[in-house]
Amino acid sequence: MSDIEDARAAGTYVVPFDDTRARATNRALVGGKGANLAQLVEADLPVPAGFCVTTIAYEELIDDPAIKEAIDKLAGLDPSDTATISDAGSALRARIQNRSVSEEIRDTIETALNEIASDPEQTYAVRSSATAEDLPEASFAGQQETFLNVRGADEIIARVRACMASLFTDRAIAYRARNDVAHEEVSIAVVVQQMVIPDISGVLFTADPQTGNRHIASIEAGMGLGEALVSGEVTADNIRVDTRTDEVLDYEVGDQQSAVRPIPEGGIETVELNTTERSSRVLTVEQIQTLVELGEEIEALLQSPQDIEWCLKGEEFYVVQSRPITSLFPLPSPLPDDDRLHVYFSLGHVQAFAEAMPPLVRDVWVEFCNLWMVELGVDTTAQWAVEAGGRVYIDMTPFLKIGIVRYGFPKWLSATSEPLGIAVDDLMARRGEEFQEEWTARKILSLVNQVTSAVRTQARPMISAVVSGFFGAFIGEPTPKREEARWNTWGWNAAAPVRTPKTPAERARAVFDSDNSTLTNYPRLGPLYAAQLAEGLLQQLVPDAPEELNDVGKGFPDELVTRINLGLGDLADVARGYPAVAHALRQGSSLDEIKSLEGGEAFCAELDDFLEEFGHRATGELDISRPRWRDEPSGLLATVRANLKHEQAGEHREHLRQMEQQASAAARYLEERADSGVLGLLRKRVIRRLIRTYRGYIQTREHPKHGLAHLFAAWHEAIRDAGELLVDEGQLDEINDVWFLRREELFAALGGNLPEIDIASRRAEFERHKTVDAPPVLTSEGEAPSSRIEREDVPEGALVGTGVSSGVVEGTARVVRDPSEETIEKGEILIAPSSDPGWTPLFLNAAGMVVEVGGQMSHGALVAREYGLPAVVSVSEATRRIETGQRVRIDGTQGIVKILDDDE
C-alpha cells in the first residue's frame, strides 16, 4: 500500500510537525504548507510548535453523497461566471460547515493540543494547507482560510472545519478551473500552530519578486501580526538587500497607520499606532541581516526562492510558513561560469514570436544559434544561446563590453522590438559600469583577431551580398521575381543536407550535425537595401506628405504576403463556382469529402498549386514542432470559409487593384509636386526613380524568411519522421512525443536505447511555460529589466504599445491564439500573441490588429501598413487583458489600445 493508503487504513487524523516517520512531509497527507513547515522543523529552524490535521480527516468530513455530488458539479463551471461560482461555493461550504466532526477526530486533536502545551490559555493559529498549494509551479496562495489567536479545543476544531470548507471559496474554485486542476483531486489538511504574539512581523522574499533578481532579497515588515500586511490593509516598511554583500540597498519606511493585535479573549483587533510608531523603522540593520541569513538557509533547504512569513518576538525570529515564489521567470540554462553578469535577449521577441517551444525545438535552436556564431568567426567557446521558460535567449554580453556597441545596441534592438531596446537601456542606466572593460594590449589584440577572423569568414560574403545589386537597383526595371528565385534556391540548398540522408535516423541527426556554411552563402541583399535607402530618401525629400508616402507602399502584386492572400481568395472563388464545394467548406468537411463532390477535384487542384508554392510555411513556424501548411491545411480552409461568408467573388483582387491605383496616384502626386522651379524636372526624375526602386524591391523583404522556411520545414519533417519510427519501434506512444525529448535522448532512442523519461511531466511543464509571459531581456541573475513602454497623455486604463500602422479604428475584438484552429470575422479587431507569416490569412478580414510582440519591421507591421490596417504591436498581455467580444479602439499612430467596454 502507498503511504496515504496506510494512513487512511490507520485512521491517521493528526501528524505532528516533528513526526519521525516522514509522514509530516507527505504533501498528500498534510498539504503543501504543512509539508514545508515539517521540513523546516526537521532542519531545526525556528518554527512554532504544531501539528497537522490530515487529509484523512477531511475525507471523513466530506464523506456525504450530497457533498460529493456538489463537488462533481463544479467541473462544469466557467471560471469567468462569478455569480454561478459564488452560489455553488457558498452552498458547498455551508454543507461542509454543517457536518459534525467525529468523536475520534475530536479526541485526536485534543490529545495533540495537550502534547504541545498544557496551558488551557495557550492560543493557536489555524491555517489551511491544501495539497495543491505551495507547489513550485503554483502557490494557490491566500485562497483558503486562516484564523489567528484561537483558544480552546472546541474553537480550534470549529476553525479546522471552516478551513476545510474553505477549499471551496469562490476564488479557489475559479483558480482551479482556470488552471485545469480537478476539484475532486484536491484535498486539504489544516495546520494548528502555537500562536506567537510578535512585536514585528512580515514577509521575506529570498529573490526580488518584482525584477526576478535572485541576489536581491525583499522584505516587508510592520508592527503587530502579519495578517494586515498579507491582506494589504497597511503600508509596511519595504527593504531590499543584496544577499551577496548583506548591503541594505533600500529602506522605505511605510506609513503604517494601524496594527493587528491579539485580544485576551481570543481573536484579533485592529489598533491605531501613535505618530512615533508610524514613522520609525521597524527593523535594525542587524535584524535585517539575521532575517536574510535565515531566508538563505530556508531557500537552500527547499531548493527554490521562497516567500516566507515570519515574526519577531524580542530578539527571536520565527517562521510561520514558507512557500515557493511562483511568479519568477526561470533562470537561463546553462548559467555562465565566469561569475560575471550576463545579459540575454529573447530570440522570440526579435522574430515576433515569443511563445514557448517544446524541449527538442529549443535544442535545435540553441545548436543552430551557437553554430551560427561559430560561422561568424566570434568566440567559439562561448555559450551564445541558452534557454529559459521554454524560450531561447541569446547572450549579448560580449557586445555590451565594447563601448561604441554598448550604446548603439539598444537602438538596434528597438528596431525589431521597442521593449527590447527599453529593457537594455534600463539595465545600462543602472548597471552599465559592470560591462566596462579595461582594455589591455592583450584584450585589444584578441578583439582584433576576432574581428579579422569574422571579416575573413563572414564579413566578406555579407558585404558582397549587400553590395551586389545595390547600385543596379537604381537602374533599369526592377526584377523581384528573379530575387525570389535566388532566395528559394538558397533555402533549398540549406535544407538539402537534412533531406538527403536516406533513413529517418540519419535525417534527424543531420538536423543537429549540419553546419551553417550553406546559409552563409547569401544571395544578394543589395536590391532590398536599395529599396530601404530609397524609402528613407523619399521621407527626407517630401517630409510633408506622409499620407502619400504611406500610399506608395501599398499594392504589391508580387509581394509574398499579397500572393498568399490572393491565392486564398482565388480558392474561395473556385469554391463559389461549385455550390456543393462551397457548402462542404462551410460545414467543415474534410478534403477527401470535398474531392468527391462536383468541382471538388478542381478545388483540390487549386489548393495543391497553392501548397506547392507556400506549403512549407506554418503558423508560428519558428516552433518547428508545428505542422506545415502542406501537412495540415485546416487553418487555410478556415480562412477560405470566412472568405465565402464575408466577401464577393473577385473582391480580393479588386482590393489589390484599388491599392495599386492608390499607389500610382500617390506616386504621380509626389512627382508632380517635385516638378517646379529651375531643378523641377531633375527632382521629378529623382523622385520617380526612388519610387520605382522602392516599390520594385521592398516587396522582396519576405524572401529571406520564405527561403529559410524550407530549412524549417526540413527540420520538422526529419524529426517528425524520427517520431514515427520510434512509435513503430514501441519506444514512444505518440509521434508528437518526440518533441519532448532532448537531443541526446533522441540520439539514444534512435540507437534503440531510449532512457526512462516522464513525457507527461514535460508536457505539463510546457503547458505552464505557455501561460507565462517571457521577458524580452533576461540576466544571468534572473532579473528582467523594465521593458514598459511609456507614453504621455494616455487615457486611463489604455494599453500602450508601438504604433506601426497609422489610423484609428473601432471594432469588436477577436482574441486568436492559434490561427490553425480559430479564424476572424469580417471587420473584427485581431488580438494575437504573435504575427509571423502564418498569420497572414487572418489579415484578410481584420479591420485592425493588436499583437503582443513585434516592431516596426516585423511581419505583422509590414503587412498592416500595406493593407492600411491600424496596428499596435508590443502590447504586453494583450491576449489576457482583452476578451473576445469587447469593443476596442486602436490608435495605430500613437500606439494606444482602449477597451471601450471599460468606459461603460
XYZ file of C-alpha atoms in Angstrom, residues 150-605:
456
model
C -7.783 30.818 18.590
C -8.194 29.409 22.116
C -9.819 26.191 23.370
C -10.343 22.800 21.728
C -13.926 23.489 20.626
C -12.984 26.745 18.912
C -9.942 25.165 17.282
C -11.977 22.239 15.935
C -14.592 24.646 14.574
C -11.847 26.613 12.814
C -10.343 23.398 11.430
C -13.706 22.570 9.862
C -14.012 26.112 8.499
C -10.551 25.801 6.934
C -11.548 22.547 5.272
C -14.714 24.134 3.908
C -12.623 26.982 2.517
C -11.174 24.605 -0.075
C -14.254 25.774 -1.974
C -14.029 29.536 -1.696
C -15.093 31.352 -4.854
C -11.508 32.309 -5.603
C -10.208 28.756 -5.114
C -12.889 27.265 -7.383
C -12.180 29.784 -10.154
C -8.396 29.408 -9.819
C -8.545 25.622 -10.135
C -10.890 25.918 -13.123
C -8.516 28.321 -14.915
C -5.516 26.085 -14.225
C -7.217 22.776 -15.110
C -6.916 21.366 -11.602
C -9.686 18.840 -10.919
C -11.711 19.802 -7.820
C -12.213 16.204 -6.730
C -8.455 15.509 -6.894
C -7.551 18.319 -4.490
C -7.640 17.714 -0.766
C -6.869 19.814 2.289
C -5.189 19.479 5.668
C -5.058 22.098 8.415
C -2.023 23.427 10.300
C -2.561 24.069 14.018
C 0.382 26.017 15.410
C 1.210 27.700 18.682
C 0.493 31.414 18.387
C 3.479 33.741 18.683
C 2.496 37.217 19.858
C 5.013 39.232 17.842
C 6.340 42.739 18.140
C 7.021 42.818 14.409
C 6.047 40.537 11.549
C 6.193 40.448 7.808
C 7.166 38.691 4.595
C 10.614 37.882 3.239
C 11.126 37.105 -0.449
C 14.520 35.482 -0.946
C 14.501 36.757 -4.542
C 13.095 40.060 -5.760
C 9.513 39.283 -6.891
C 9.365 42.497 -8.938
C 12.513 42.135 -11.044
C 13.274 38.439 -10.579
C 16.845 39.110 -9.381
C 17.953 36.062 -7.390
C 20.588 38.086 -5.478
C 18.156 40.671 -4.088
C 16.050 39.823 -1.024
C 12.889 41.850 -0.494
C 11.373 42.357 2.956
C 8.032 43.783 4.050
C 7.864 44.468 7.784
C 5.312 46.031 10.119
C 4.190 46.290 13.723
C 1.983 43.570 15.186
C 0.649 40.498 13.450
C 1.411 39.912 9.779
C -2.225 39.475 8.803
C -2.608 43.172 7.975
C 0.433 43.068 5.683
C -0.615 39.917 3.835
C -4.132 41.258 3.301
C -2.824 44.633 2.117
C -4.570 46.612 4.859
C -1.445 48.552 5.887
C 1.621 50.021 4.183
C 4.648 48.175 5.515
C 8.332 49.081 5.537
C 9.931 47.897 2.295
C 13.560 46.793 2.368
C 15.830 45.463 -0.384
C 19.067 43.659 0.444
C 21.951 42.407 -1.717
C 22.329 38.851 -0.434
C 25.927 38.601 -1.675
C 27.174 41.521 0.433
C 24.385 41.894 3.045
C 24.181 45.544 1.989
C 20.809 47.196 2.574
C 20.134 48.732 -0.825
C 16.862 50.484 0.040
C 14.844 51.035 3.176
C 11.492 52.697 2.576
C 9.561 53.422 5.772
C 5.874 52.698 5.318
C 3.088 54.872 6.647
C 1.594 52.200 8.925
C -1.488 53.787 10.443
C -2.626 50.698 12.366
C -1.582 47.241 13.503
C -3.373 43.933 14.119
C -3.056 42.701 17.698
C -4.452 39.655 19.534
C -7.141 40.246 22.155
C -7.211 38.413 25.517
C -10.477 36.576 24.983
C -9.313 35.238 21.603
C -9.388 36.627 18.100
C -7.725 39.782 16.794
C -8.386 43.502 16.550
C -7.006 46.492 14.651
C -5.477 49.264 16.772
C -4.247 52.719 15.776
C -0.498 53.397 16.053
C 0.941 56.576 17.516
C 2.912 59.082 15.455
C 6.316 57.760 16.524
C 5.442 54.167 15.666
C 4.179 55.231 12.237
C 7.384 56.972 11.167
C 10.086 54.757 12.714
C 11.980 51.921 11.077
C 10.714 48.649 12.478
C 13.909 46.627 11.821
C 17.538 47.373 12.570
C 20.330 46.562 10.117
C 21.416 43.660 12.323
C 17.880 42.243 12.409
C 17.612 42.597 8.629
C 20.850 40.693 8.109
C 19.787 37.949 10.535
C 16.461 37.588 8.723
C 18.114 37.440 5.282
C 20.524 34.746 6.504
C 17.572 32.745 7.801
C 15.900 33.105 4.399
C 19.012 31.897 2.580
C 19.102 28.813 4.797
C 15.443 28.057 4.045
C 15.942 28.621 0.308
C 18.882 26.201 0.279
C 16.839 23.626 2.184
C 13.741 23.850 -0.020
C 15.829 24.322 -3.208
C 13.989 27.299 -4.647
C 13.426 31.009 -3.900
C 10.937 31.335 -1.046
C 8.075 33.575 0.088
C 8.458 33.376 3.877
C 6.049 34.680 6.518
C 7.970 35.487 9.707
C 7.545 37.209 13.038
C 9.897 38.715 15.614
C 9.312 38.468 19.334
C 12.016 40.174 21.355
C 15.170 39.204 19.502
C 13.901 35.822 18.260
C 12.687 35.271 14.702
C 10.047 32.620 13.994
C 8.916 31.207 10.646
C 5.199 30.547 10.371
C 5.157 29.420 6.742
C 7.290 29.218 3.612
C 6.279 28.616 0.014
C 7.953 28.911 -3.398
C 7.816 32.223 -5.263
C 5.919 31.016 -8.319
C 5.914 34.318 -10.207
C 9.633 34.196 -11.034
C 10.661 33.552 -14.622
C 13.188 30.676 -14.717
C 16.914 31.354 -14.790
C 18.822 30.954 -18.055
C 20.252 27.470 -18.533
C 23.114 26.804 -18.600
C 24.269 29.647 -16.384
C 27.634 31.288 -17.171
C 30.665 30.031 -15.259
C 32.649 33.283 -15.090
C 30.827 34.851 -12.095
C 30.020 37.931 -14.175
C 26.693 39.473 -15.057
C 25.426 38.239 -18.429
C 22.515 39.703 -20.383
C 20.366 37.827 -22.876
C 17.782 38.957 -25.408
C 14.848 36.823 -26.445
C 15.198 35.238 -29.874
C 11.412 35.055 -29.983
C 10.950 38.794 -29.445
C 13.369 39.546 -32.281
C 11.374 37.205 -34.511
C 7.975 38.463 -33.218
C 7.258 35.014 -31.781
C 7.706 34.945 -28.008
C 5.731 31.771 -27.337
C 7.081 28.706 -25.516
C 8.531 25.830 -27.534
C 8.943 22.121 -26.670
C 12.334 20.871 -25.403
C 13.655 19.363 -28.650
C 12.755 22.513 -30.589
C 14.757 24.554 -28.089
C 17.691 22.191 -28.549
C 17.565 22.710 -32.319
C 17.617 26.496 -31.971
C 20.326 26.540 -29.313
C 22.515 24.377 -31.541
C 21.712 26.452 -34.632
C 22.488 29.767 -32.938
C 25.736 28.504 -31.446
C 26.844 27.137 -34.822
C 25.893 30.411 -36.464
C 28.174 32.338 -34.125
C 30.966 29.887 -34.947
C 30.405 30.598 -38.646
C 30.645 34.301 -37.853
C 34.131 33.671 -36.509
C 33.468 35.024 -32.992
C 34.327 33.292 -29.711
C 33.751 29.629 -30.469
C 33.970 28.571 -26.807
C 31.133 30.794 -25.578
C 27.609 29.545 -24.856
C 25.799 32.052 -27.075
C 22.330 30.529 -26.850
C 20.585 29.395 -23.667
C 17.033 28.517 -22.701
C 14.667 29.816 -20.044
C 10.960 29.316 -19.514
C 10.562 27.353 -22.739
C 12.214 30.082 -24.826
C 15.637 30.613 -26.386
C 17.774 33.588 -25.367
C 20.955 34.952 -26.969
C 23.874 36.244 -24.889
C 24.580 39.868 -25.821
C 27.173 40.414 -23.087
C 30.275 40.380 -25.332
C 28.801 43.179 -27.454
C 27.970 45.288 -24.387
C 31.632 45.238 -23.359
C 32.513 47.359 -26.393
C 31.669 50.998 -25.666
C 30.624 52.069 -29.150
C 28.441 48.971 -29.461
C 27.081 49.159 -25.909
C 25.271 52.419 -26.511
C 24.131 51.600 -30.034
C 22.834 48.127 -29.244
C 19.545 49.259 -27.633
C 18.731 51.309 -30.749
C 19.304 48.311 -32.976
C 17.132 46.137 -30.742
C 14.368 48.773 -30.711
C 14.091 48.474 -34.477
C 12.947 44.887 -34.012
C 11.058 45.355 -30.745
C 10.689 48.565 -28.748
C 10.534 46.762 -25.360
C 13.867 45.084 -26.130
C 15.611 48.438 -26.506
C 13.854 49.901 -23.450
C 14.910 46.952 -21.283
C 18.584 47.202 -22.304
C 18.509 50.977 -21.797
C 17.075 50.447 -18.312
C 19.794 47.954 -17.413
C 22.597 50.095 -18.852
C 21.380 53.145 -16.930
C 21.581 51.233 -13.639
C 24.435 48.802 -14.164
C 26.279 49.897 -17.283
C 29.586 50.165 -15.445
C 29.571 46.395 -14.891
C 30.138 45.888 -18.614
C 33.018 48.294 -18.963
C 36.309 46.560 -19.675
C 39.864 47.628 -19.024
C 41.313 47.315 -22.482
C 44.770 45.842 -22.039
C 47.037 45.226 -25.021
C 46.239 41.505 -24.843
C 42.458 42.106 -24.903
C 42.771 44.551 -27.797
C 44.861 42.065 -29.760
C 42.311 39.308 -29.052
C 39.474 41.536 -30.247
C 41.395 42.483 -33.391
C 41.981 38.784 -34.123
C 38.288 38.009 -33.671
C 37.238 40.895 -35.904
C 39.812 39.871 -38.510
C 38.535 36.292 -38.412
C 34.953 37.462 -38.727
C 35.829 39.692 -41.680
C 37.694 36.867 -43.358
C 34.994 34.236 -42.840
C 31.755 36.207 -42.832
C 32.020 39.913 -43.452
C 33.348 39.375 -46.968
C 30.376 37.307 -48.204
C 27.977 39.515 -46.227
C 29.438 42.691 -47.699
C 29.361 41.087 -51.133
C 25.685 40.198 -50.661
C 24.837 43.738 -49.531
C 26.766 45.443 -52.331
C 25.680 43.071 -55.095
C 22.766 44.558 -56.942
C 22.639 47.666 -54.743
C 23.594 50.208 -57.386
C 21.907 48.279 -60.169
C 18.618 48.559 -58.281
C 18.534 52.262 -59.198
C 18.958 51.475 -62.904
C 16.533 49.695 -65.204
C 13.345 47.848 -64.356
C 13.098 46.015 -61.010
C 13.209 42.208 -61.101
C 11.588 40.982 -57.862
C 10.790 37.539 -59.340
C 14.478 36.963 -60.023
C 15.325 37.877 -56.425
C 12.706 35.447 -55.139
C 14.162 32.617 -57.231
C 17.602 33.270 -55.734
C 16.290 33.083 -52.165
C 14.273 29.942 -52.864
C 17.353 28.238 -54.291
C 19.321 29.331 -51.240
C 16.674 27.826 -48.954
C 16.521 24.546 -50.886
C 20.305 24.236 -50.744
C 20.267 24.887 -46.989
C 17.622 22.178 -46.496
C 19.346 19.625 -48.739
C 21.790 18.246 -46.101
C 18.796 17.446 -43.884
C 16.639 15.948 -46.653
C 19.339 13.967 -48.464
C 20.129 11.181 -45.908
C 18.190 8.000 -46.621
C 16.971 6.907 -43.180
C 14.857 8.787 -40.607
C 17.624 8.362 -38.030
C 20.243 9.886 -40.332
C 17.959 12.792 -41.236
C 17.219 13.515 -37.562
C 20.933 13.548 -36.774
C 21.511 15.854 -39.739
C 19.264 18.467 -38.110
C 21.944 18.879 -35.445
C 25.075 17.765 -37.288
C 24.842 20.046 -40.338
C 26.950 23.175 -40.336
C 25.662 26.549 -41.488
C 28.145 27.119 -44.303
C 25.413 26.859 -46.939
C 23.387 29.527 -45.172
C 26.293 31.966 -45.151
C 26.483 31.847 -48.940
C 23.905 34.624 -49.077
C 22.005 35.633 -52.195
C 22.344 39.300 -52.964
C 20.721 41.687 -50.482
C 21.647 44.864 -52.344
C 18.253 45.473 -54.007
C 16.407 45.258 -50.674
C 18.853 47.662 -49.010
C 18.484 49.947 -52.014
C 14.711 49.943 -51.507
C 15.125 50.812 -47.827
C 17.502 53.634 -48.726
C 15.039 54.872 -51.348
C 12.294 54.908 -48.705
C 14.473 56.947 -46.346
C 15.408 59.423 -49.075
C 11.756 59.881 -50.042
C 10.887 60.648 -46.420
C 13.613 63.293 -46.364
C 12.727 64.819 -49.728
C 8.971 65.037 -49.087
C 8.567 65.088 -45.293
C 5.263 66.967 -45.507
C 3.441 64.266 -47.490
C 3.209 61.314 -45.068
C -0.123 60.024 -46.398
C 1.127 59.872 -49.979
C 4.350 58.189 -48.891
C 2.268 55.658 -46.975
C 0.104 55.032 -50.048
C 3.165 54.454 -52.221
C 3.880 51.440 -50.009
C 0.643 49.648 -50.899
C -0.485 47.268 -53.616
C 2.420 44.932 -54.399
C 1.174 42.116 -56.650
C 4.464 40.181 -56.437
C 4.857 40.500 -52.665
C 4.716 37.105 -50.898
C 2.071 38.006 -48.350
C -0.114 39.539 -51.047
C 0.220 36.390 -53.137
C -0.733 34.220 -50.147
C -3.899 36.237 -49.663
C -4.645 36.300 -53.385
C -4.221 32.535 -53.521
C -6.672 32.024 -50.666
C -9.122 34.411 -52.280
C -8.818 32.506 -55.555
C -9.550 29.264 -53.699
C -12.748 30.812 -52.353
C -13.709 31.908 -55.868
C -13.177 28.376 -57.204
C -15.445 27.080 -54.436
C -18.089 29.677 -55.297
C -18.278 28.197 -58.784
C -19.314 24.856 -57.295
C -22.151 25.202 -54.735
C -21.572 21.715 -53.318
C -17.921 22.526 -52.587
C -18.820 25.860 -51.015
C -21.442 24.178 -48.831
C -18.985 21.461 -47.766
C -16.395 24.070 -46.803
C -18.961 25.926 -44.711
C -19.777 22.648 -42.963
C -16.115 21.951 -42.206
C -15.920 18.836 -44.391
C -12.602 17.068 -44.949
C -10.625 17.385 -48.174
C -11.409 13.758 -49.036
C -15.133 14.512 -48.716
C -14.777 17.674 -50.799
C -12.823 15.892 -53.526
C -15.718 13.506 -54.141
C -18.114 16.384 -54.903
C -18.782 18.129 -58.202
C -15.962 20.629 -58.595
C -14.053 19.027 -55.722
C -11.138 17.956 -57.883
C -10.823 21.464 -59.340
C -10.781 22.959 -55.848
C -8.205 20.430 -54.597
C -6.037 21.037 -57.652
